[in-house]
Amino acid sequence: MNILILGGGGREHALAWAIQQNPKCDRLIVAPGNAGIAAMAECAALNIEDGGAVAVFAEENAVDFVVIGPEAPLAAGVADRLAAAGILCFGPSQAAAALESSKAFTKAICDASGAPTAAYGHFTEAEAARAYVRAQGAPIVVKADGLAAGKGVIVAGTLAEAEAAIDEMFGGSFGGAGAEVVIEEFMEGEEASFFVLCDGETVLPIGTAQDHKRVGEGDTGPNTGGMGAYSPAPVMTDAVCARALDEIVRPTMAEMARRGTPYRGVLYAGLMIADGRPRLVEYNVRFGDPECQVLMMRLGGQVLDLLLACAEGRLAEARVNWSDDHAMTVVMAARGYPGAYEKGSVIGGLDALSEDSAHMVFHAGTAEAGGQVVATGGRVLNVTARGASLAEARERAYGMVDRIDWPGGFYRRDIGWRAL
Ligand code: AMP
Ligand code: GLY
């Protein structure tokens, strides 16, 4: 098969790496890709949020299957455009992608399906929002309704912070994403991510993970897109997974189908678990980044069969082959991230690393310049390893990190501390 993956981060490098191991994959193209992906697959320049352009490219290149990595093309309706052109595609429709692109939509689905989540209010103007937080008290969580690249959530410890967040959102700092605001009860507990495939009817769990969102060791400092992750998440016991499926995921999928907008793709449920009871924090309609990197490391080439079964509505006959292993990824980021950072610093030592089914450096923000790999983003490398235990996976991952020569970068040394 000819396969096209949309995206250019560590998530897409990991997807490409796993998909390419499957003998069904003949030709692999990633748009736009990055320097790491270019070493293993074809990269193509393409506006991946333009469904028409993606469909034309797919037809010109005899692409049999398109895998959509990030949320922006999904929210822009690229999956719908490909479906209309008769091109097989992994990723939900624009209507189903509202589970990520609108927090108010997700809350309404939770209300309709009875899925446990934080109590909330939904506001279209600041005064009513301020009155609500004053009535509820702090801590409280203020969220821009729309997509805000992971920056639209403020966990406010005080009323003053909550009111400042409301003013900022309605003041336009998040653009259209902040025109509506959801304000939520602060939930306590341990967070974990649960990944399932859904073909509109059948739900198939494909793994759990935990990430580290804060930039600093000990989970301190500002939020980032994620500084590292590991899989499985110990808090996601079989009992918690079963409750999450029965109480949250399946009712959501049933409600989406009932509304005539069945969900097809990977659903990433962000959960808060307290006393063995999971509650929904948020949905994402794509793989997490960097959570995907640890999932791909554990699943390997079977991923292509699973994504195909999902896209073709055959999940009822699909099986996941688990090995009892663990994976960890350590994110190396450019100094200054998540604030301002420099681009263009040279990364050395990558060629000397031996990569295999248990050791991979996925590239997140790199380019090739004059024969060297240079950093082009905030999160730049995802150093990923697998082992029989989480401790072994960690040892292998940091063993690789230590051999990478990148003075312009930094990383956390304590990924996995909670689980270890
Ligand atoms: P989200 O983008 O909705 O996942 O929010 C980003 C992060 O904010 C989550 O991963 C949580 O750590 C935190 N968060 C969001 N909503 C809540 C909530 N209701 N209670 C506690 N923490 C939350
Ligand atoms: N790592 C969090 C996310 O992908 O949204």
CSV table of C-alpha atoms and ligand atoms in Angstrom, one decimal:
chain,number,residue,atom,x,y,z
A,1,MET,CA,0.0,0.0,0.0
A,2,ASN,CA,0.9,3.6,-0.5
A,3,ILE,CA,0.4,5.5,2.8
A,4,LEU,CA,0.4,9.2,3.5
A,5,ILE,CA,0.8,10.5,7.1
A,6,LEU,CA,-0.1,14.2,7.7
A,7,GLY,CA,2.1,16.0,10.3
A,8,GLY,CA,5.7,16.7,11.1
A,9,GLY,CA,6.3,16.1,14.8
A,10,GLY,CA,7.5,13.3,17.0
A,11,ARG,CA,4.1,11.8,16.9
A,12,GLU,CA,4.2,11.4,13.2
A,13,HIS,CA,7.8,10.2,13.2
A,14,ALA,CA,6.7,7.4,15.6
A,15,LEU,CA,3.7,6.6,13.5
A,16,ALA,CA,5.9,6.4,10.4
A,17,TRP,CA,8.4,4.2,12.2
A,18,ALA,CA,5.7,1.7,13.4
A,19,ILE,CA,3.7,1.7,10.1
A,20,GLN,CA,6.8,1.1,8.0
A,21,GLN,CA,7.6,-2.1,10.0
A,22,ASN,CA,4.4,-3.6,8.6
A,23,PRO,CA,4.9,-5.6,5.3
A,24,LYS,CA,1.7,-4.0,3.9
A,25,CYS,CA,3.5,-0.7,3.7
A,26,ASP,CA,5.1,-0.3,0.3
A,27,ARG,CA,5.6,3.5,-0.1
A,28,LEU,CA,5.4,5.9,2.8
A,29,ILE,CA,5.1,9.7,2.4
A,30,VAL,CA,4.9,12.1,5.3
A,31,ALA,CA,3.8,15.7,4.9
A,32,PRO,CA,5.5,17.9,5.9
A,33,GLY,CA,7.7,15.5,7.9
A,34,ASN,CA,11.1,16.6,9.5
A,35,ALA,CA,14.8,15.7,9.4
A,36,GLY,CA,14.3,12.4,11.3
A,37,ILE,CA,11.4,11.3,9.1
A,38,ALA,CA,13.3,12.3,6.0
A,39,ALA,CA,15.9,9.6,6.9
A,40,MET,CA,13.3,6.9,6.7
A,41,ALA,CA,10.5,8.0,4.4
A,42,GLU,CA,9.6,10.5,1.7
A,43,CYS,CA,8.7,14.0,2.9
A,44,ALA,CA,6.4,16.2,0.9
A,45,ALA,CA,5.6,19.9,1.2
A,46,LEU,CA,1.8,20.2,1.4
A,47,ASN,CA,-0.7,22.4,3.2
A,48,ILE,CA,-2.2,19.7,5.4
A,49,GLU,CA,-5.1,21.8,6.6
A,50,ASP,CA,-6.3,22.2,3.0
A,51,GLY,CA,-8.5,19.1,2.4
A,52,GLY,CA,-8.7,19.7,-1.3
A,53,ALA,CA,-4.9,20.0,-1.7
A,54,VAL,CA,-4.5,16.8,0.4
A,55,ALA,CA,-7.0,14.9,-1.8
A,56,VAL,CA,-5.3,16.0,-5.0
A,57,PHE,CA,-1.9,15.0,-3.7
A,58,ALA,CA,-3.3,11.6,-2.6
A,59,GLU,CA,-4.8,11.0,-6.0
A,60,GLU,CA,-1.7,12.1,-7.9
A,61,ASN,CA,0.5,9.7,-5.8
A,62,ALA,CA,-1.9,6.8,-5.8
A,63,VAL,CA,-2.2,6.9,-2.0
A,64,ASP,CA,-4.3,4.1,-0.6
A,65,PHE,CA,-4.5,5.3,3.0
A,66,VAL,CA,-4.1,8.6,4.8
A,67,VAL,CA,-3.3,8.8,8.5
A,68,ILE,CA,-4.0,12.3,10.0
A,69,GLY,CA,-1.7,13.1,13.0
A,70,PRO,CA,-2.6,16.5,14.4
A,71,GLU,CA,-5.9,18.1,15.4
A,72,ALA,CA,-5.8,21.1,13.1
A,73,PRO,CA,-6.5,19.2,9.9
A,74,LEU,CA,-9.2,17.2,11.6
A,75,ALA,CA,-10.9,20.3,12.9
A,76,ALA,CA,-10.6,21.7,9.4
A,77,GLY,CA,-12.5,18.8,7.9
A,78,VAL,CA,-9.7,17.1,6.0
A,79,ALA,CA,-11.1,13.6,6.8
A,80,ASP,CA,-14.5,14.6,5.4
A,81,ARG,CA,-12.9,15.9,2.2
A,82,LEU,CA,-10.9,12.7,1.8
A,83,ALA,CA,-14.0,10.6,2.4
A,84,ALA,CA,-15.8,12.5,-0.2
A,85,ALA,CA,-13.0,11.8,-2.7
A,86,GLY,CA,-13.2,8.1,-1.9
A,87,ILE,CA,-9.8,8.0,-0.2
A,88,LEU,CA,-9.5,5.8,2.9
A,89,CYS,CA,-8.5,7.9,5.9
A,90,PHE,CA,-7.8,7.4,9.6
A,91,GLY,CA,-9.2,10.3,11.6
A,92,PRO,CA,-12.6,11.6,12.7
A,93,SER,CA,-14.9,13.8,10.7
A,94,GLN,CA,-15.0,17.6,11.4
A,95,ALA,CA,-18.3,17.1,13.3
A,96,ALA,CA,-16.8,14.3,15.5
A,97,ALA,CA,-13.6,16.3,16.0
A,98,ALA,CA,-15.7,18.8,18.0
A,99,LEU,CA,-14.8,16.5,21.0
A,100,GLU,CA,-11.5,18.3,20.9
A,101,SER,CA,-12.2,21.5,19.1
A,102,SER,CA,-15.0,22.6,21.5
A,103,LYS,CA,-14.8,22.1,25.3
A,104,ALA,CA,-18.5,23.2,25.6
A,105,PHE,CA,-19.5,20.5,23.1
A,106,THR,CA,-17.7,17.8,25.1
A,107,LYS,CA,-19.3,18.9,28.3
A,108,ALA,CA,-22.7,18.8,26.6
A,109,ILE,CA,-22.0,15.2,25.4
A,110,CYS,CA,-21.0,14.3,28.9
A,111,ASP,CA,-24.3,15.7,30.2
A,112,ALA,CA,-26.2,13.8,27.6
A,113,SER,CA,-24.4,10.5,28.1
A,114,GLY,CA,-23.9,10.7,31.9
A,115,ALA,CA,-20.1,10.4,31.6
A,116,PRO,CA,-18.6,11.6,34.9
A,117,THR,CA,-16.6,14.9,34.6
A,118,ALA,CA,-16.1,18.1,36.5
A,119,ALA,CA,-19.1,20.3,37.2
A,120,TYR,CA,-19.0,23.4,35.0
A,121,GLY,CA,-20.6,26.5,33.6
A,122,HIS,CA,-20.4,27.7,30.0
A,123,PHE,CA,-20.2,31.5,29.3
A,124,THR,CA,-20.2,33.9,26.4
A,125,GLU,CA,-19.5,37.0,28.3
A,126,ALA,CA,-17.2,38.0,31.1
A,127,GLU,CA,-19.6,39.4,33.8
A,128,ALA,CA,-21.5,36.1,34.2
A,129,ALA,CA,-18.3,34.1,34.2
A,130,ARG,CA,-16.9,36.3,37.0
A,131,ALA,CA,-20.1,36.0,39.0
A,132,TYR,CA,-19.8,32.2,38.6
A,133,VAL,CA,-16.2,31.9,39.9
A,134,ARG,CA,-17.1,34.2,42.8
A,135,ALA,CA,-19.9,31.9,43.7
A,136,GLN,CA,-17.9,28.7,43.3
A,137,GLY,CA,-14.6,29.9,44.9
A,138,ALA,CA,-11.0,28.8,44.1
A,139,PRO,CA,-9.3,26.6,43.1
A,140,ILE,CA,-11.2,26.6,39.8
A,141,VAL,CA,-10.3,25.9,36.2
A,142,VAL,CA,-10.9,28.4,33.3
A,143,LYS,CA,-10.8,27.1,29.8
A,144,ALA,CA,-11.0,28.7,26.4
A,145,ASP,CA,-13.7,26.8,24.4
A,146,GLY,CA,-11.7,26.3,21.2
A,147,LEU,CA,-8.3,25.0,20.1
A,148,ALA,CA,-5.5,27.0,21.7
A,149,ALA,CA,-2.5,24.8,21.1
A,150,GLY,CA,-2.6,23.4,24.7
A,151,LYS,CA,-2.5,26.9,26.2
A,152,GLY,CA,-6.2,27.6,26.7
A,153,VAL,CA,-6.5,26.1,30.2
A,154,ILE,CA,-5.7,28.0,33.4
A,155,VAL,CA,-5.8,26.2,36.7
A,156,ALA,CA,-6.5,29.1,39.0
A,157,GLY,CA,-5.4,28.8,42.6
A,158,THR,CA,-7.1,32.1,43.6
A,159,LEU,CA,-10.2,34.0,42.6
A,160,ALA,CA,-7.9,36.9,41.3
A,161,GLU,CA,-6.1,34.4,39.0
A,162,ALA,CA,-9.5,33.1,37.7
A,163,GLU,CA,-10.8,36.6,37.1
A,164,ALA,CA,-7.6,37.6,35.3
A,165,ALA,CA,-7.9,34.5,33.1
A,166,ILE,CA,-11.5,35.3,32.3
A,167,ASP,CA,-10.6,38.9,31.3
A,168,GLU,CA,-7.7,37.6,29.2
A,169,MET,CA,-9.9,35.1,27.3
A,170,PHE,CA,-12.8,37.5,26.7
A,171,GLY,CA,-10.2,40.2,25.9
A,172,GLY,CA,-9.1,38.1,22.9
A,173,SER,CA,-5.7,36.7,23.8
A,174,PHE,CA,-6.8,33.3,22.5
A,175,GLY,CA,-8.5,34.8,19.5
A,176,GLY,CA,-11.7,33.0,18.4
A,177,ALA,CA,-10.9,30.1,20.7
A,178,GLY,CA,-11.6,32.3,23.8
A,179,ALA,CA,-14.9,33.8,22.5
A,180,GLU,CA,-16.6,31.2,24.7
A,181,VAL,CA,-15.3,30.0,28.1
A,182,VAL,CA,-15.9,26.9,30.1
A,183,ILE,CA,-15.3,27.1,33.9
A,184,GLU,CA,-14.9,23.9,35.8
A,185,GLU,CA,-14.6,22.4,39.2
A,186,PHE,CA,-11.0,21.7,40.1
A,187,MET,CA,-10.6,17.9,40.2
A,188,GLU,CA,-8.1,16.2,42.5
A,189,GLY,CA,-6.5,12.9,41.8
A,190,GLU,CA,-3.9,11.4,39.5
A,191,GLU,CA,-4.0,12.1,35.7
A,192,ALA,CA,-3.6,9.5,33.0
A,193,SER,CA,-4.3,9.1,29.3
A,194,PHE,CA,-6.4,6.3,27.9
A,195,PHE,CA,-6.2,5.6,24.1
A,196,VAL,CA,-8.9,3.7,22.3
A,197,LEU,CA,-9.7,3.1,18.6
A,198,CYS,CA,-13.4,3.5,17.6
A,199,ASP,CA,-14.9,2.7,14.2
A,200,GLY,CA,-18.2,4.3,15.0
A,201,GLU,CA,-19.4,1.2,16.8
A,202,THR,CA,-16.7,-1.0,18.3
A,203,VAL,CA,-14.2,0.4,20.9
A,204,LEU,CA,-10.8,-1.2,21.1
A,205,PRO,CA,-8.4,0.0,23.9
A,206,ILE,CA,-4.8,0.3,22.6
A,207,GLY,CA,-2.9,1.5,25.6
A,208,THR,CA,-2.5,3.9,28.6
A,209,ALA,CA,0.2,6.5,29.3
A,210,GLN,CA,1.1,9.3,31.6
A,211,ASP,CA,3.0,12.5,30.6
A,212,HIS,CA,4.8,15.2,32.4
A,213,LYS,CA,3.3,18.6,31.4
A,214,ARG,CA,5.4,20.9,33.6
A,215,VAL,CA,8.8,22.0,32.2
A,216,GLY,CA,10.7,21.5,35.5
A,217,GLU,CA,11.8,18.6,37.5
A,218,GLY,CA,9.4,17.5,40.3
A,219,ASP,CA,6.6,18.7,38.0
A,220,THR,CA,7.2,22.4,38.6
A,221,GLY,CA,7.2,25.5,36.4
A,222,PRO,CA,5.0,26.4,33.4
A,223,ASN,CA,3.0,24.0,31.4
A,224,THR,CA,4.4,22.6,28.1
A,225,GLY,CA,3.1,20.2,25.4
A,226,GLY,CA,4.7,17.4,27.5
A,227,MET,CA,8.3,16.8,28.6
A,228,GLY,CA,8.2,13.1,28.6
A,229,ALA,CA,5.8,10.1,28.9
A,230,TYR,CA,5.6,6.5,29.8
A,231,SER,CA,3.3,3.6,29.1
A,232,PRO,CA,1.6,1.8,30.7
A,233,ALA,CA,0.3,4.1,33.4
A,234,PRO,CA,0.2,2.1,36.7
A,235,VAL,CA,-2.9,4.0,37.9
A,236,MET,CA,-4.8,2.6,34.9
A,237,THR,CA,-5.4,-0.8,36.4
A,238,ASP,CA,-7.7,-3.3,34.6
A,239,ALA,CA,-10.6,-2.2,36.9
A,240,VAL,CA,-10.0,1.5,36.2
A,241,CYS,CA,-9.8,0.9,32.4
A,242,ALA,CA,-13.0,-1.1,32.6
A,243,ARG,CA,-14.8,1.7,34.4
A,244,ALA,CA,-13.4,4.3,32.0
A,245,LEU,CA,-14.8,2.3,29.1
A,246,ASP,CA,-18.2,1.6,30.6
A,247,GLU,CA,-18.8,4.9,32.2
A,248,ILE,CA,-17.1,7.4,29.9
A,249,VAL,CA,-15.9,6.1,26.5
A,250,ARG,CA,-18.7,3.9,25.4
A,251,PRO,CA,-21.5,6.3,26.5
A,252,THR,CA,-19.7,9.1,24.6
A,253,MET,CA,-19.4,7.0,21.5
A,254,ALA,CA,-23.0,5.9,21.7
A,255,GLU,CA,-24.1,9.6,22.0
A,256,MET,CA,-22.0,10.6,19.0
A,257,ALA,CA,-23.6,7.8,16.9
A,258,ARG,CA,-27.1,8.8,18.2
A,259,ARG,CA,-26.5,12.3,17.0
A,260,GLY,CA,-25.6,11.1,13.5
A,261,THR,CA,-21.9,12.0,13.9
A,262,PRO,CA,-20.3,8.6,14.7
A,263,TYR,CA,-16.7,8.8,15.9
A,264,ARG,CA,-14.1,7.1,13.9
A,265,GLY,CA,-10.4,7.3,14.8
A,266,VAL,CA,-8.3,7.3,17.9
A,267,LEU,CA,-9.9,8.8,21.0
A,268,TYR,CA,-7.6,10.1,23.7
A,269,ALA,CA,-9.4,10.4,27.0
A,270,GLY,CA,-7.5,12.5,29.5
A,271,LEU,CA,-8.7,11.2,32.9
A,272,MET,CA,-8.5,12.2,36.5
A,273,ILE,CA,-8.5,9.2,38.8
A,274,ALA,CA,-9.3,9.4,42.5
A,275,ASP,CA,-10.2,6.4,44.7
A,276,GLY,CA,-10.3,4.1,41.7
A,277,ARG,CA,-12.9,6.3,40.0
A,278,PRO,CA,-12.0,7.9,36.6
A,279,ARG,CA,-13.5,11.2,35.6
A,280,LEU,CA,-13.1,12.9,32.2
A,281,VAL,CA,-10.7,15.9,32.0
A,282,GLU,CA,-10.8,16.3,28.3
A,283,TYR,CA,-10.9,14.4,25.0
A,284,ASN,CA,-8.4,14.7,22.2
A,285,VAL,CA,-9.3,13.3,18.7
A,286,ARG,CA,-5.8,12.2,17.9
A,287,PHE,CA,-2.8,10.5,19.4
A,288,GLY,CA,-1.1,12.5,22.2
A,289,ASP,CA,2.4,13.9,21.6
A,290,PRO,CA,4.6,12.5,23.2
A,291,GLU,CA,2.3,9.7,24.3
A,292,CYS,CA,2.1,8.3,20.8
A,293,GLN,CA,5.8,7.7,20.8
A,294,VAL,CA,5.6,5.3,23.7
A,295,LEU,CA,2.5,3.6,22.4
A,296,MET,CA,4.1,3.1,19.0
A,297,MET,CA,7.3,1.7,20.6
A,298,ARG,CA,5.1,-0.9,22.4
A,299,LEU,CA,2.8,-1.8,19.5
A,300,GLY,CA,5.2,-1.7,16.5
A,301,GLY,CA,4.1,-2.8,13.1
A,302,GLN,CA,0.6,-4.1,14.1
A,303,VAL,CA,-0.4,-0.5,14.3
A,304,LEU,CA,-1.0,-0.3,10.6
A,305,ASP,CA,-3.4,-3.3,10.8
A,306,LEU,CA,-5.3,-1.6,13.7
A,307,LEU,CA,-5.6,1.8,12.0
A,308,LEU,CA,-6.8,0.1,8.8
A,309,ALA,CA,-9.4,-2.0,10.7
A,310,CYS,CA,-10.5,1.2,12.4
A,311,ALA,CA,-10.9,3.1,9.1
A,312,GLU,CA,-12.6,0.2,7.4
A,313,GLY,CA,-15.1,-0.4,10.2
A,314,ARG,CA,-13.6,-3.8,11.1
A,315,LEU,CA,-12.5,-3.2,14.7
A,316,ALA,CA,-14.9,-6.0,15.9
A,317,GLU,CA,-12.5,-8.5,14.4
A,318,ALA,CA,-9.3,-6.8,15.4
A,319,ARG,CA,-7.0,-7.9,18.2
A,320,VAL,CA,-4.1,-6.1,19.9
A,321,ASN,CA,-1.1,-8.3,20.7
A,322,TRP,CA,0.4,-7.0,23.9
A,323,SER,CA,3.8,-7.8,25.3
A,324,ASP,CA,4.2,-7.2,28.9
A,325,ASP,CA,6.6,-4.4,28.3
A,326,HIS,CA,7.2,-0.7,29.2
A,327,ALA,CA,8.2,2.3,27.2
A,328,MET,CA,9.5,5.8,28.1
A,329,THR,CA,10.2,8.9,26.1
A,330,VAL,CA,12.3,11.8,27.3
A,331,VAL,CA,11.7,15.1,25.5
A,332,MET,CA,14.8,17.2,24.6
A,333,ALA,CA,13.7,20.8,24.2
A,334,ALA,CA,15.4,24.0,23.1
A,335,ARG,CA,16.7,26.2,26.0
A,336,GLY,CA,14.0,28.7,26.8
A,337,TYR,CA,11.0,26.5,25.9
A,338,PRO,CA,8.1,26.9,26.6
A,339,GLY,CA,9.0,30.6,26.5
A,340,ALA,CA,11.1,32.2,23.7
A,341,TYR,CA,13.9,29.9,22.4
A,342,GLU,CA,16.5,30.0,19.7
A,343,LYS,CA,16.3,28.1,16.5
A,344,GLY,CA,19.1,26.6,14.5
A,345,SER,CA,21.4,25.2,17.1
A,346,VAL,CA,23.3,22.1,15.9
A,347,ILE,CA,22.6,18.7,17.4
A,348,GLY,CA,25.5,16.2,17.4
A,349,GLY,CA,25.9,12.5,18.4
A,350,LEU,CA,22.7,11.2,16.7
A,351,ASP,CA,24.6,9.2,14.0
A,352,ALA,CA,26.5,7.2,16.6
A,353,LEU,CA,23.4,6.0,18.4
A,354,SER,CA,22.2,2.5,17.4
A,355,GLU,CA,18.5,2.4,16.9
A,356,ASP,CA,16.4,-0.8,17.0
A,357,SER,CA,13.0,-2.0,18.1
A,358,ALA,CA,13.8,-0.9,21.7
A,359,HIS,CA,15.8,2.3,21.1
A,360,MET,CA,14.6,5.2,18.9
A,361,VAL,CA,15.2,8.9,18.7
A,362,PHE,CA,12.0,10.4,17.2
A,363,HIS,CA,12.4,13.9,15.8
A,364,ALA,CA,9.9,16.5,16.8
A,365,GLY,CA,11.3,19.8,15.6
A,366,THR,CA,14.4,19.3,13.4
A,367,ALA,CA,15.6,20.2,9.9
A,368,GLU,CA,18.7,19.3,8.0
A,369,ALA,CA,21.1,22.2,7.2
A,370,GLY,CA,24.4,21.7,5.5
A,371,GLY,CA,24.6,18.0,6.4
A,372,GLN,CA,23.8,18.7,10.1
A,373,VAL,CA,20.7,18.3,12.1
A,374,VAL,CA,19.5,21.6,13.6
A,375,ALA,CA,16.7,22.4,16.0
A,376,THR,CA,13.7,24.2,14.6
A,377,GLY,CA,11.1,23.9,17.3
A,378,GLY,CA,10.6,24.1,21.1
A,379,ARG,CA,10.3,20.3,21.6
A,380,VAL,CA,13.0,18.9,19.4
A,381,LEU,CA,13.8,15.2,20.1
A,382,ASN,CA,11.9,12.4,21.8
A,383,VAL,CA,14.4,9.9,23.0
A,384,THR,CA,12.4,6.7,23.4
A,385,ALA,CA,13.1,3.2,24.7
A,386,ARG,CA,11.4,0.0,25.7
A,387,GLY,CA,12.2,-2.5,28.3
A,388,ALA,CA,10.9,-5.4,30.4
A,389,SER,CA,10.3,-2.9,33.2
A,390,LEU,CA,9.9,0.9,33.4
A,391,ALA,CA,13.2,1.1,35.2
A,392,GLU,CA,14.9,-0.7,32.2
A,393,ALA,CA,13.1,1.6,29.7
A,394,ARG,CA,14.3,4.6,31.6
A,395,GLU,CA,17.9,3.4,31.8
A,396,ARG,CA,17.9,2.9,28.1
A,397,ALA,CA,16.3,6.2,27.3
A,398,TYR,CA,18.7,8.3,29.5
A,399,GLY,CA,21.6,6.2,28.2
A,400,MET,CA,20.8,7.6,24.7
A,401,VAL,CA,20.1,11.1,26.0
A,402,ASP,CA,23.6,11.2,27.6
A,403,ARG,CA,25.2,10.5,24.3
A,404,ILE,CA,23.4,13.3,22.4
A,405,ASP,CA,25.6,16.4,22.1
A,406,TRP,CA,23.3,19.4,22.1
A,407,PRO,CA,24.4,22.4,24.2
A,408,GLY,CA,21.4,24.3,23.0
A,409,GLY,CA,18.9,21.8,24.6
A,410,PHE,CA,17.7,20.7,27.9
A,411,TYR,CA,15.5,17.9,29.3
A,412,ARG,CA,14.1,16.6,32.6
A,413,ARG,CA,16.0,13.9,34.4
A,414,ASP,CA,13.0,12.6,36.4
A,415,ILE,CA,10.6,11.3,33.8
A,416,GLY,CA,8.6,8.5,35.3
A,417,TRP,CA,9.3,9.5,38.9
A,418,ARG,CA,5.8,9.0,40.0
A,419,ALA,CA,5.6,5.5,38.6
A,420,LEU,CA,9.0,4.5,39.8
B,1,AMP,P1,-6.8,20.1,29.1
B,1,AMP,O1,-6.2,20.8,28.0
B,1,AMP,O2,-8.3,20.2,29.3
B,1,AMP,O3,-6.3,18.7,29.3
B,1,AMP,O4,-6.2,20.8,30.4
B,1,AMP,C1,-4.8,20.8,30.6
B,1,AMP,C2,-4.4,20.4,32.0
B,1,AMP,O5,-5.1,21.2,33.0
B,1,AMP,C3,-4.9,19.0,32.3
B,1,AMP,O6,-4.0,18.0,31.8
B,1,AMP,C4,-5.0,19.0,33.8
B,1,AMP,O7,-3.7,18.9,34.4
B,1,AMP,C5,-5.5,20.4,34.1
B,1,AMP,N1,-6.9,20.4,34.2
B,1,AMP,C6,-7.8,20.6,33.3
B,1,AMP,N2,-9.1,20.6,33.8
B,1,AMP,C7,-9.0,20.3,35.1
B,1,AMP,C8,-9.9,20.1,36.1
B,1,AMP,N3,-11.2,20.3,36.0
B,1,AMP,N4,-9.4,19.8,37.4
B,1,AMP,C9,-8.1,19.8,37.6
B,1,AMP,N5,-7.2,19.9,36.6
B,1,AMP,C10,-7.6,20.2,35.4
B,2,GLY,N1,0.8,15.5,25.4
B,2,GLY,C1,-0.5,16.1,25.4
B,2,GLY,C2,-1.2,16.2,24.1
B,2,GLY,O1,-0.8,15.7,23.1
B,2,GLY,O2,-2.2,16.9,24.1
